CSV table of C-alpha atoms in Angstrom, one decimal:
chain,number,residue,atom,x,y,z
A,1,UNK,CA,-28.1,-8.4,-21.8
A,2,UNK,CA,-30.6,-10.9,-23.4
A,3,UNK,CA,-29.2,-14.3,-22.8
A,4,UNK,CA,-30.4,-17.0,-26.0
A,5,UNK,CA,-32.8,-20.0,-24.7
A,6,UNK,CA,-30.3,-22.3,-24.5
A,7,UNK,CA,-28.1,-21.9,-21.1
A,8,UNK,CA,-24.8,-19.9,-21.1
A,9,UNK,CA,-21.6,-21.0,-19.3
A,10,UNK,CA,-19.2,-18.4,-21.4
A,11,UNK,CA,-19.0,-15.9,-23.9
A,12,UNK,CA,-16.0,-18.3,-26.1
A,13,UNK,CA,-18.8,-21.3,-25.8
A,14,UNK,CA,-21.5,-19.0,-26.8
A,15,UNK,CA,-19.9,-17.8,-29.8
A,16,UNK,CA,-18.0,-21.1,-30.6
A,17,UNK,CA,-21.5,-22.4,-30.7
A,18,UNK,CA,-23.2,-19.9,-33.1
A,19,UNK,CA,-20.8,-20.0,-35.3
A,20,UNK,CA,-20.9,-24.1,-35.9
A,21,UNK,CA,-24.8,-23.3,-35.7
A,22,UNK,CA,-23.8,-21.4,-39.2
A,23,UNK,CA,-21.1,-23.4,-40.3
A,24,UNK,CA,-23.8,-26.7,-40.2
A,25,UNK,CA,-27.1,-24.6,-41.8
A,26,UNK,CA,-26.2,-25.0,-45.5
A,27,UNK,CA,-28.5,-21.7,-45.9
A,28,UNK,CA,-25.6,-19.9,-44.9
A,29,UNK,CA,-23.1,-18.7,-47.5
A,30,UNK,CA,-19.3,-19.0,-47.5
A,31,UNK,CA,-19.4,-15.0,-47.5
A,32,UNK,CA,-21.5,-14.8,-44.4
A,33,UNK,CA,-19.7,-17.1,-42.3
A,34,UNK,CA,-16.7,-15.0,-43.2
A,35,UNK,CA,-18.5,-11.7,-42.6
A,36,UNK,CA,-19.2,-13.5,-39.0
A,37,UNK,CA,-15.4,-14.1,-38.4
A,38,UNK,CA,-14.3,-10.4,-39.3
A,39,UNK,CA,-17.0,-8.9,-37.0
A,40,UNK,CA,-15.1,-10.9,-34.6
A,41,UNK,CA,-11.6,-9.9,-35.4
A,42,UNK,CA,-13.0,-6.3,-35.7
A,43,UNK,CA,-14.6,-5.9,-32.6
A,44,UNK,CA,-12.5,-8.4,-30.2
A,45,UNK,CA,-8.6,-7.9,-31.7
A,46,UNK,CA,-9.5,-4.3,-33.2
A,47,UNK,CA,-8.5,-5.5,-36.5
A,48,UNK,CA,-10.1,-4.0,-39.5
A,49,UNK,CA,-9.5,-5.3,-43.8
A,50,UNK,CA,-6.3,-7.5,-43.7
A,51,UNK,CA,-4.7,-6.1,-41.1
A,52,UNK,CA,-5.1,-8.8,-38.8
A,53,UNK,CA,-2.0,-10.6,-36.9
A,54,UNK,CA,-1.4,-14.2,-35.8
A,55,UNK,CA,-4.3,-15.8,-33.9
A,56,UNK,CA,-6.4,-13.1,-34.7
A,57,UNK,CA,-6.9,-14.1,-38.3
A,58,UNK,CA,-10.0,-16.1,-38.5
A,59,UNK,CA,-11.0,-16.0,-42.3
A,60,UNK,CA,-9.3,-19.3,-42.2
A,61,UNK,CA,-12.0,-21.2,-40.2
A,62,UNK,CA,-15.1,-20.3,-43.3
A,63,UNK,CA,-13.4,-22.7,-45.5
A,64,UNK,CA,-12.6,-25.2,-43.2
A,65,UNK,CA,-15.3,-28.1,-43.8
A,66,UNK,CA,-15.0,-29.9,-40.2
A,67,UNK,CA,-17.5,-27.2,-38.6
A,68,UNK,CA,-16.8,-28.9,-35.3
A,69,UNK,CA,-13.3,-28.5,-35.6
A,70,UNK,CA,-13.0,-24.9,-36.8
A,71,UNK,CA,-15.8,-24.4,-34.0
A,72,UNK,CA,-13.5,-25.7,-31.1
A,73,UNK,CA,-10.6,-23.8,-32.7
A,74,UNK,CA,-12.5,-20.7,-32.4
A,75,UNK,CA,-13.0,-21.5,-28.6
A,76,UNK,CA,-9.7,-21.3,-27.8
A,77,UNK,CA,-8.5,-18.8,-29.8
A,78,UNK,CA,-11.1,-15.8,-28.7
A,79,UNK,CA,-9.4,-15.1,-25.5
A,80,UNK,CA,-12.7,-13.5,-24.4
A,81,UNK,CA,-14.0,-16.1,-21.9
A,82,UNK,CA,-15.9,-14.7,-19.5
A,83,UNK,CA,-19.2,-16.6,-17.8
A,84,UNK,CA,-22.2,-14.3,-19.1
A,85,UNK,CA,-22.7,-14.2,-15.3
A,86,UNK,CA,-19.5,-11.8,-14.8
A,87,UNK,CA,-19.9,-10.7,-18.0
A,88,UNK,CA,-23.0,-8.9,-16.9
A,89,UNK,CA,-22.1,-7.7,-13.6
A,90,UNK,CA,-19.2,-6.0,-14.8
A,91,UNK,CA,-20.9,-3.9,-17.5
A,92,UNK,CA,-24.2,-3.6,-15.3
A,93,UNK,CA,-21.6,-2.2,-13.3
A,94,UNK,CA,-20.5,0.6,-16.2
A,95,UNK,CA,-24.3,1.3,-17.0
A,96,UNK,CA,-24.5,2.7,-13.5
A,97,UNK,CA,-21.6,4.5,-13.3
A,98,UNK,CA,-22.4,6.2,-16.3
A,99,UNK,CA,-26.2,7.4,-14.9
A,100,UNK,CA,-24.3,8.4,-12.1
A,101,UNK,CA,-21.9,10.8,-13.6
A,102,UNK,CA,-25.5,12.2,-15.9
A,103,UNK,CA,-27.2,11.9,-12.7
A,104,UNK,CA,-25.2,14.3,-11.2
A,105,UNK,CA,-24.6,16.6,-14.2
A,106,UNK,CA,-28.3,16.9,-14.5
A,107,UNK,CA,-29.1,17.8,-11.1
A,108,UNK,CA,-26.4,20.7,-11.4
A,109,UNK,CA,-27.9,22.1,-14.2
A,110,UNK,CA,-31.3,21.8,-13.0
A,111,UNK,CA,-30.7,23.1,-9.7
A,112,UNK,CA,-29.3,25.6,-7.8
A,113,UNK,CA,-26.1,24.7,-6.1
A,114,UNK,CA,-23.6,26.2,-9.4
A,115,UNK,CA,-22.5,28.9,-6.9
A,116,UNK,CA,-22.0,25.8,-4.4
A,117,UNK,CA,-19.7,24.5,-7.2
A,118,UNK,CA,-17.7,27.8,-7.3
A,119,UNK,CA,-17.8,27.6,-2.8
A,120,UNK,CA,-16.2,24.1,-2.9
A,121,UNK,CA,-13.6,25.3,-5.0
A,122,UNK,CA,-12.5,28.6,-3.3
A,123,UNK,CA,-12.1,26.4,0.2
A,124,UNK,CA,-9.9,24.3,-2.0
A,125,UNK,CA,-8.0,26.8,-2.8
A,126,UNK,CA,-7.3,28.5,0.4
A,127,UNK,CA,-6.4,25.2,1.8
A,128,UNK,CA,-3.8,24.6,-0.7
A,129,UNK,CA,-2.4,28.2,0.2
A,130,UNK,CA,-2.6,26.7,3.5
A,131,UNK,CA,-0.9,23.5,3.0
A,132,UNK,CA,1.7,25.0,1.4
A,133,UNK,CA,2.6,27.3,4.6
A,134,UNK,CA,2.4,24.7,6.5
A,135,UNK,CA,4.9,22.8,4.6
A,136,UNK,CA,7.1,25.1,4.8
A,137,UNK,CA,7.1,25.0,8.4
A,138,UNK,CA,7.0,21.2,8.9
A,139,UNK,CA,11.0,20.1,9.9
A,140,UNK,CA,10.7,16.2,8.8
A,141,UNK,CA,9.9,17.8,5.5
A,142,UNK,CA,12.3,20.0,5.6
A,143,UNK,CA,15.1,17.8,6.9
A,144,UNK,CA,14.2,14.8,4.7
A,145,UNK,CA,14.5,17.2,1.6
A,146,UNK,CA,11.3,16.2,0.8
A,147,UNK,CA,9.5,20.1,1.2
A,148,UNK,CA,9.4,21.0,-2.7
A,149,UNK,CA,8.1,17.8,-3.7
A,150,UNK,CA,5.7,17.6,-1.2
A,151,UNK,CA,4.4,21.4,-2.3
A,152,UNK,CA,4.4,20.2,-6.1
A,153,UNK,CA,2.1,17.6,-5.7
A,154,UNK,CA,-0.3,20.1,-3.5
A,155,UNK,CA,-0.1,22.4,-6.7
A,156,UNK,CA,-1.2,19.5,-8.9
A,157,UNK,CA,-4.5,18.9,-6.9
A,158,UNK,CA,-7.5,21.0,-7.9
A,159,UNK,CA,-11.3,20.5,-7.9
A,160,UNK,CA,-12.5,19.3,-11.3
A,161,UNK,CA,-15.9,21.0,-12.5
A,162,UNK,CA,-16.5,20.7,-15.7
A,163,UNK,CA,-19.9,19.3,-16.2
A,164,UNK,CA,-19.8,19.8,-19.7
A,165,UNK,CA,-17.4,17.7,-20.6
A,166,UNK,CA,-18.4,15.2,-18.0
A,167,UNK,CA,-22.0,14.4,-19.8
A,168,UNK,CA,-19.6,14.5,-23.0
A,169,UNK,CA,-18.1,11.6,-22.2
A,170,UNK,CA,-20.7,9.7,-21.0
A,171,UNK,CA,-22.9,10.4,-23.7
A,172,UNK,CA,-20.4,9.3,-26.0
A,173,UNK,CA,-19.9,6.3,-23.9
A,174,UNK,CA,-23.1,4.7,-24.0
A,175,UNK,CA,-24.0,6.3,-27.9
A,176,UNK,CA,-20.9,4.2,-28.8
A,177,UNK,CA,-22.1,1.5,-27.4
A,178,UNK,CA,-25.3,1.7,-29.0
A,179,UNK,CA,-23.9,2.5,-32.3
A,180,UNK,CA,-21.4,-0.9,-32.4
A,181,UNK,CA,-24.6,-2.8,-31.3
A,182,UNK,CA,-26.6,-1.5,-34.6
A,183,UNK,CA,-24.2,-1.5,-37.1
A,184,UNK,CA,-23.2,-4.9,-36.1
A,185,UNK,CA,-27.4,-5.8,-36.3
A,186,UNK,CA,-27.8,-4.1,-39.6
A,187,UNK,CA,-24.4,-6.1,-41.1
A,188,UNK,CA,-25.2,-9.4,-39.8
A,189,UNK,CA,-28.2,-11.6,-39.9
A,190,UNK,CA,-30.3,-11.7,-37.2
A,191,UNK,CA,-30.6,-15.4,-36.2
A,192,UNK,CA,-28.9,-17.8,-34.2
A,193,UNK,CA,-28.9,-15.3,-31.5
A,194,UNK,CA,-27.7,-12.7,-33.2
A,195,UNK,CA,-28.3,-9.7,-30.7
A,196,UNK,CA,-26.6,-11.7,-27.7
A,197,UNK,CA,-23.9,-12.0,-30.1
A,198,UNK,CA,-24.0,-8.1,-31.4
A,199,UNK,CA,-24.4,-7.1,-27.6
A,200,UNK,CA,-21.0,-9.3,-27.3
A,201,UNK,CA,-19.2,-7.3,-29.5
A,202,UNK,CA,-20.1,-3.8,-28.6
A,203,UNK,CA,-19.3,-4.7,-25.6
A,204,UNK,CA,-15.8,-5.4,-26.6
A,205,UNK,CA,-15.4,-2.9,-28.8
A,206,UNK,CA,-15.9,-0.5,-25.6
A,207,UNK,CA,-14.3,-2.6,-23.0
A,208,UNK,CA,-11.0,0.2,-22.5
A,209,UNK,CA,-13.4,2.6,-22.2
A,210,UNK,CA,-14.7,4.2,-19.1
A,211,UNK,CA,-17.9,6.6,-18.6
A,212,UNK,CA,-17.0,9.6,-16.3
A,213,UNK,CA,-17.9,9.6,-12.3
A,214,UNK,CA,-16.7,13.1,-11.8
A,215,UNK,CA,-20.0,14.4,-10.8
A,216,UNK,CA,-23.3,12.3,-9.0
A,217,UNK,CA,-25.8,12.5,-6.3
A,218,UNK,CA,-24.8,10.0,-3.7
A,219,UNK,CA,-22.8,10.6,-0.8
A,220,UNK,CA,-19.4,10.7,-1.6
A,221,UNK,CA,-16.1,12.7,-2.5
A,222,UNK,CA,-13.3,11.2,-4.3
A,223,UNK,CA,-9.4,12.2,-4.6
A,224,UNK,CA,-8.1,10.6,-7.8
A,225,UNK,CA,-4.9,12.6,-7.7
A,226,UNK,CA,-4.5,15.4,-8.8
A,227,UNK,CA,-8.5,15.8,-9.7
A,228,UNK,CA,-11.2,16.0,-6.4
A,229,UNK,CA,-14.9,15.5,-7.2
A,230,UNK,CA,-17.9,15.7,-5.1
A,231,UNK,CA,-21.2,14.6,-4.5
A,232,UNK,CA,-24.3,17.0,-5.7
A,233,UNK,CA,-25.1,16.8,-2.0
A,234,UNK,CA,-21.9,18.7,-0.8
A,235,UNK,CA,-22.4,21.3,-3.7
A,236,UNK,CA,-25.8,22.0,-2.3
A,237,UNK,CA,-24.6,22.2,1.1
A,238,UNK,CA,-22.0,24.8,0.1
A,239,UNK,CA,-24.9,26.6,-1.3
A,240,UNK,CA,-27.5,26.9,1.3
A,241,UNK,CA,-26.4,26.1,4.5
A,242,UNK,CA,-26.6,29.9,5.2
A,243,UNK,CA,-23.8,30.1,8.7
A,244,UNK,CA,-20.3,29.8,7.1
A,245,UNK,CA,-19.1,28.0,10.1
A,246,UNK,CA,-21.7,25.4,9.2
A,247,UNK,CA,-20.1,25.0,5.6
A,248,UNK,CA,-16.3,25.0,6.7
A,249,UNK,CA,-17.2,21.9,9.7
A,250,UNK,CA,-19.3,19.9,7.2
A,251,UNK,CA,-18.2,20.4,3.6
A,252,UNK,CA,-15.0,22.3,4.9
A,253,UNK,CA,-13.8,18.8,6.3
A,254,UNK,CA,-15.0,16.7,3.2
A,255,UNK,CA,-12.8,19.3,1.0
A,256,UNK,CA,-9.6,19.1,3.2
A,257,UNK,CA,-10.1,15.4,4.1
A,258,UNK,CA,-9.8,14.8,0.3
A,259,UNK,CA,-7.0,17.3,-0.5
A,260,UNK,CA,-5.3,15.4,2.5
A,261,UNK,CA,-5.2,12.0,0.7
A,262,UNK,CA,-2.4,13.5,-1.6
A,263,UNK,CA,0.1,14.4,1.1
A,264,UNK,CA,-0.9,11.3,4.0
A,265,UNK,CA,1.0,8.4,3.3
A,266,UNK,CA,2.6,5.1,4.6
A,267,UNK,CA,5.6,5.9,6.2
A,268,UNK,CA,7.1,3.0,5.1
A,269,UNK,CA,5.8,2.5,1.4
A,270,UNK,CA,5.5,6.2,0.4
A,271,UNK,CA,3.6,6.9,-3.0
A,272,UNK,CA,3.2,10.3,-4.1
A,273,UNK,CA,5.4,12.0,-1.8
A,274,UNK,CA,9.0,10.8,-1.6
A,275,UNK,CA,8.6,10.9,2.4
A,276,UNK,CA,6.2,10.7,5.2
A,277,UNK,CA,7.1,11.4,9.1
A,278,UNK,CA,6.8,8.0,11.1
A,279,UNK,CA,6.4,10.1,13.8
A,280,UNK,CA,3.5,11.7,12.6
A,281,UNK,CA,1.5,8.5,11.2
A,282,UNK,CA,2.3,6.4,14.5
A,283,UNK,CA,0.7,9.2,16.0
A,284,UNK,CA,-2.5,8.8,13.5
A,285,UNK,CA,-2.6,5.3,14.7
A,286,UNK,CA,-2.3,5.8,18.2
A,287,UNK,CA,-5.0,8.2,18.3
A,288,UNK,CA,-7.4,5.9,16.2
A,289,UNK,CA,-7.0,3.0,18.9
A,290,UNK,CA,-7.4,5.0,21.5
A,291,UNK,CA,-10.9,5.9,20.1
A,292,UNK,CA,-12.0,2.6,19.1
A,293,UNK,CA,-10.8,1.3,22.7
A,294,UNK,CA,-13.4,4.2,24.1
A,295,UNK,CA,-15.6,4.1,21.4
A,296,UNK,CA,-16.6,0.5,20.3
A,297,UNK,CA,-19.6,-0.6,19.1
A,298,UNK,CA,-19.6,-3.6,16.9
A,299,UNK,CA,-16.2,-3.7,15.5
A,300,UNK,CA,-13.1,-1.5,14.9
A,301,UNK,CA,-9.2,-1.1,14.9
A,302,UNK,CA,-6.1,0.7,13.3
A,303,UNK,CA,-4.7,-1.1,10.5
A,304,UNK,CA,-2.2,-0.4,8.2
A,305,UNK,CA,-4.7,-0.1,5.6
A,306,UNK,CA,-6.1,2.7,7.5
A,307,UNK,CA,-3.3,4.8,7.5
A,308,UNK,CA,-4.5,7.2,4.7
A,309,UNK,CA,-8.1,7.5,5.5
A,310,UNK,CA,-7.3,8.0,9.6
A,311,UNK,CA,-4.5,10.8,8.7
A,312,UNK,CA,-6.9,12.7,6.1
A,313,UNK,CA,-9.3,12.9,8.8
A,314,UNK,CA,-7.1,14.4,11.2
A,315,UNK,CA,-5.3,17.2,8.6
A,316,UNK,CA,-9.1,17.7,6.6
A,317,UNK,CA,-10.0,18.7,9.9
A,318,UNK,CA,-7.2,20.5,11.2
A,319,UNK,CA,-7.5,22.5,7.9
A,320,UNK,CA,-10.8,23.4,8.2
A,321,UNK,CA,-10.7,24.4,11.3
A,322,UNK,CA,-7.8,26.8,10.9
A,323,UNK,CA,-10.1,28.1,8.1
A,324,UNK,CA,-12.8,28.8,10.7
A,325,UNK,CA,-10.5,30.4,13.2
A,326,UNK,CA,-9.3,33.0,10.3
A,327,UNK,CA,-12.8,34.0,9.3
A,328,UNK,CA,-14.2,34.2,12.7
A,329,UNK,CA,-11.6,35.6,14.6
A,330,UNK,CA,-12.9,37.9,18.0
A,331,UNK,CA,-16.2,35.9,16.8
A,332,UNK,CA,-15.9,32.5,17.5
A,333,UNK,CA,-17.7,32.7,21.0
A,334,UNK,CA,-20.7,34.5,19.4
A,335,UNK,CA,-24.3,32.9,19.7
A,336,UNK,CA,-25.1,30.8,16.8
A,337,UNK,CA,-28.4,30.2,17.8
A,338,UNK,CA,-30.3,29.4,21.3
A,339,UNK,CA,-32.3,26.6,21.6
A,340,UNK,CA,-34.9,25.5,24.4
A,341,UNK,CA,-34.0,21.7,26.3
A,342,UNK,CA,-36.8,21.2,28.8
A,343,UNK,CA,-37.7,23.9,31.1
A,344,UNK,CA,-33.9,25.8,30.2
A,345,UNK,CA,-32.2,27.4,27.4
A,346,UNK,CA,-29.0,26.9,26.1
A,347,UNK,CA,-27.0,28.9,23.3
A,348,UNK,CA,-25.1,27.8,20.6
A,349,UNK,CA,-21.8,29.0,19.8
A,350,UNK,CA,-20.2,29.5,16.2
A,351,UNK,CA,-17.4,27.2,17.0
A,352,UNK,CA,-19.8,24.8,19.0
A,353,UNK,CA,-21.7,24.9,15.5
A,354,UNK,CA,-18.3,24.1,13.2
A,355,UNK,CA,-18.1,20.9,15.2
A,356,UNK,CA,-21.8,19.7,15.7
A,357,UNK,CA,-21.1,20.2,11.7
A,358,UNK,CA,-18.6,18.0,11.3
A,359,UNK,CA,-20.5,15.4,13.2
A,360,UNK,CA,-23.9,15.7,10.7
A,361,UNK,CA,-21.6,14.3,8.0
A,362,UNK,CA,-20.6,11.6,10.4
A,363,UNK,CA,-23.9,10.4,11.4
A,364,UNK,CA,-25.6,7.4,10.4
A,365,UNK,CA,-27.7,6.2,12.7
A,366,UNK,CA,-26.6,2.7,12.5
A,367,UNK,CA,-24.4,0.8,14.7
A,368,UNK,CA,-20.9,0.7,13.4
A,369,UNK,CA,-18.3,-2.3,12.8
A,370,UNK,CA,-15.2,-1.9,11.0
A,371,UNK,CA,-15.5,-3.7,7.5
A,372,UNK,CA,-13.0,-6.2,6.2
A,373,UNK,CA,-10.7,-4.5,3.4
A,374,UNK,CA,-11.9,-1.5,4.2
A,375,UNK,CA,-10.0,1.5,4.6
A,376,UNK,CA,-12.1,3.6,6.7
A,377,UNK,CA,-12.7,3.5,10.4
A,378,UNK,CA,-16.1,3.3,11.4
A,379,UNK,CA,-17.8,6.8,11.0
A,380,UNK,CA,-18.5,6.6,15.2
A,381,UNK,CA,-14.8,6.1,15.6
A,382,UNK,CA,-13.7,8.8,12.8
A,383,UNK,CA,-15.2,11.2,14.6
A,384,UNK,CA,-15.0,11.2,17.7
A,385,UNK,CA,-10.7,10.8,16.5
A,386,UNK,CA,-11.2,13.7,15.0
A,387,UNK,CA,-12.4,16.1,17.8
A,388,UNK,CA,-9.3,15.0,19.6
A,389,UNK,CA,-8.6,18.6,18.4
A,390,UNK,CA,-7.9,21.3,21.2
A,391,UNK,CA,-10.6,23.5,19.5
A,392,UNK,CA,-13.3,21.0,20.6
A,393,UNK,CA,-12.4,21.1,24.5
A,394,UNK,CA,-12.0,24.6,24.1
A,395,UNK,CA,-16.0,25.0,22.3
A,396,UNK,CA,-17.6,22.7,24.6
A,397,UNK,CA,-15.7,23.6,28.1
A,398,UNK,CA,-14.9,19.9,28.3
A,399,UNK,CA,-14.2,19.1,31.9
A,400,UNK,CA,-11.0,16.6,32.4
A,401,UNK,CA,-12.8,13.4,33.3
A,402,UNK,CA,-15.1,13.1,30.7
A,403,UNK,CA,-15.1,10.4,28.6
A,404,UNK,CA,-14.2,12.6,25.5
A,405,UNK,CA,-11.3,14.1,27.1
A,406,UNK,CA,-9.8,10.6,28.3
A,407,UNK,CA,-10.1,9.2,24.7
A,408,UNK,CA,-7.8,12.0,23.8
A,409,UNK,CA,-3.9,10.9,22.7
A,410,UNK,CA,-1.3,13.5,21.9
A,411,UNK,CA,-2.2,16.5,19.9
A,412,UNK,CA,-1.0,15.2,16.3
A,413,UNK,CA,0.3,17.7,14.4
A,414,UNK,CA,1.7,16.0,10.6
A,415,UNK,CA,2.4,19.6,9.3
A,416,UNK,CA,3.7,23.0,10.4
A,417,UNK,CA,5.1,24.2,13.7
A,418,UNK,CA,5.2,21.6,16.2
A,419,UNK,CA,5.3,18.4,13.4
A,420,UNK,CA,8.6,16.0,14.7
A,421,UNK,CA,11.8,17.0,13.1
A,422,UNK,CA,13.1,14.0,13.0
A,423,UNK,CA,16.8,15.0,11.2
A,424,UNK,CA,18.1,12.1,8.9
């Protein structure tokens, strides 16, 4: 945003002050100062011809002849006032998100990760199917009466990929924008700061609206229930990481961890589904201080706040996992690949390679401290919680003293044979 030469504390000083600026040059007509206040009542209070309600009439304030007065009354009645400061962060803020979003259609069409697209979608899938047996499985569900509700909200989750209609919208996002900015130009004079004052009210004009972040190239996944989205790099992973085991332990866990977010909840403030086992989320907890008691490094802890990000963790993987065992069954054992360390070789197993998987989208490579607000642990903490799973001792022959096997807590089990019962 161009700011004017004269410094800015607010957008209802800024255009209190350009329009006394007008009211005072006596080169300025009745009509344009009037053609000034319905831009304002256009773009601001979405009124358009004499439609306009209450304080949102302003044709009142051209024919007043005490400019300074019809200038402070303007102030206070544009309920607009934001410090240009804010102003600009927030929609510097929008800008982004909408290169994002073409970002990340751009690099799908330009690339080669659509059958990655189609990948990520058919794990979804199966772990919905898998979910669902689960559920149907899990007593507190069942006892709590809260089994069908908690199957129709798994239905309602699927994997969004329509990149056409992503760039759709944020094309027409930021060509709206542009479009208020010029016909506001051509209809108005341009002095007295008129393009801070046309950037204003484009600005308004578009503030309800939002550009799309469904798909983009930095690492991330999002659940905004029922639709999942993923980062280009997961799509590519999906595509080329050529072992499936690879795929199911890396992207595998990003896909179910996200699907998860729908069904974990706080057992005592519930939001999607009408019940959660207590059981099963003080087990969650549990598990994720025991971790961050072995595994400190700067900072870290289970807070309530946590609850959602530390159980989707422990089902994504637990889903993944029993993904794995389905497709490699009789083959989990087999030699992955065998590398050389020093003068001896050692062999890789498939399962061995699920879980060194899962830890590549964990790693870093920066020390870790738990963030204030933040719902995730640190990534050192989630996954080494996560490999509490009895497929990892099994993979890696873990011998009962090690330091791995001592951070372990109670198998946690939130759905299916084996979840608590707990009867009302």
């Amino acid at each position: 945003m161009r700011t004017p030469s004269r410094e800015l504390t607010s957008t209802n000083n800024f255009i209190g002050e350009l329009f006394l600026a007008q009211c005072e040059d006596t080169h300025v007509k009745h009509e344009e100062l009037l053609h000034f206040l319905k831009q304002i009542e256009h773009y601001v209070f979405k009124f358009d011809g004499s439609n306009c309600e209450y304080e949102g009439c302003l044709s009142a304030l051209a024919s007043d002849h005490n400019c300074t007065r019809a200038s402070e009354k303007l102030k206070t009645t544009v309920v607009i006032d934001f410090l240009f400061l804010n102003l600009s962060e927030f929609w510097e803020k929008k800008f982004r998100i909408a290169k994002y979003g073409l970002d990340g259609v751009n690099a799908l069409l330009d690339g080669e990760s659509k059958q990655g697209v189609s990948k990520v979608n058919h794990l979804i899938e199966r772990m919905q199917k898998k979910l669902i047996s689960w559920v149907n499985e899990t007593e507190w569900a069942i006892n709590n009466g809260a089994d069908e509700a908690i199957i129709e909200e798994t239905l309602q989750v699927h994997h969004y990929d329509n990149y056409a209609d992503s760039m759709r919208k944020n094309l027409q996002f930021l060509m709206k924008l542009e479009q208020d900015y010029l016909k506001c130009l051509r209809d108005t004079k341009r002095e007295h700061d008129f393009e801070t004052f046309c950037m204003l009210m484009s600005i308004f004009a578009s503030f309800e609206n939002e550009p799309d972040l469904t798909f983009f190239t930095f690492y991330n996944a999002f659940n905004a229930h029922p639709k999942l989205s993923f980062s280009q790099l997961f799509y590519d992973m999906a595509e080329n990481v050529g072992e499936s085991a690879g795929v199911l332990g890396s992207v595998g866990f990003i896909a179910g961890h996200e699907l998860s977010h729908t069904l974990i909840e706080n057992a005592n403030a519930p939001q999607l589904i009408p019940y959660f086992s207590n059981e099963s989320m003080q087990c969650i907890q549990n598990q994720y201080q025991k971790t961050c008691d072995h595994f400190v490094e700067e900072s870290c802890g289970a807070a309530d706040n946590q609850i959602d990000e530390n159980g989707s963790d422990m089902l994504g993987l637990q889903l993944a996992y029993s993904l794995f065992e389905e497709e490699y069954q009789g083959r989990m054992d087999e030699e992955y690949i065998r590398i050389q360390n020093l003068e001896e070789y050692r062999s890789i197993t498939m399962e061995q390679l699920f879980f060194y998987s899962t830890a590549f989208v964990a790693c870093s490579g920066r020390s870790q401290k738990q963030r204030l607000g933040d719902g995730h642990s640190p990534w050192n903490v989630r996954v080494n919680a996560i490999v509490q799973h009895p497929g990892f001792k099994k993979a890696f022959n873990c011998p009962a003293n090690s330091t791995m096997v001592e951070s372990f807590d109670d198998q946690c089990i939130i759905f299916g044979k084996g979840a608590p019962e707990m009867r009302r």
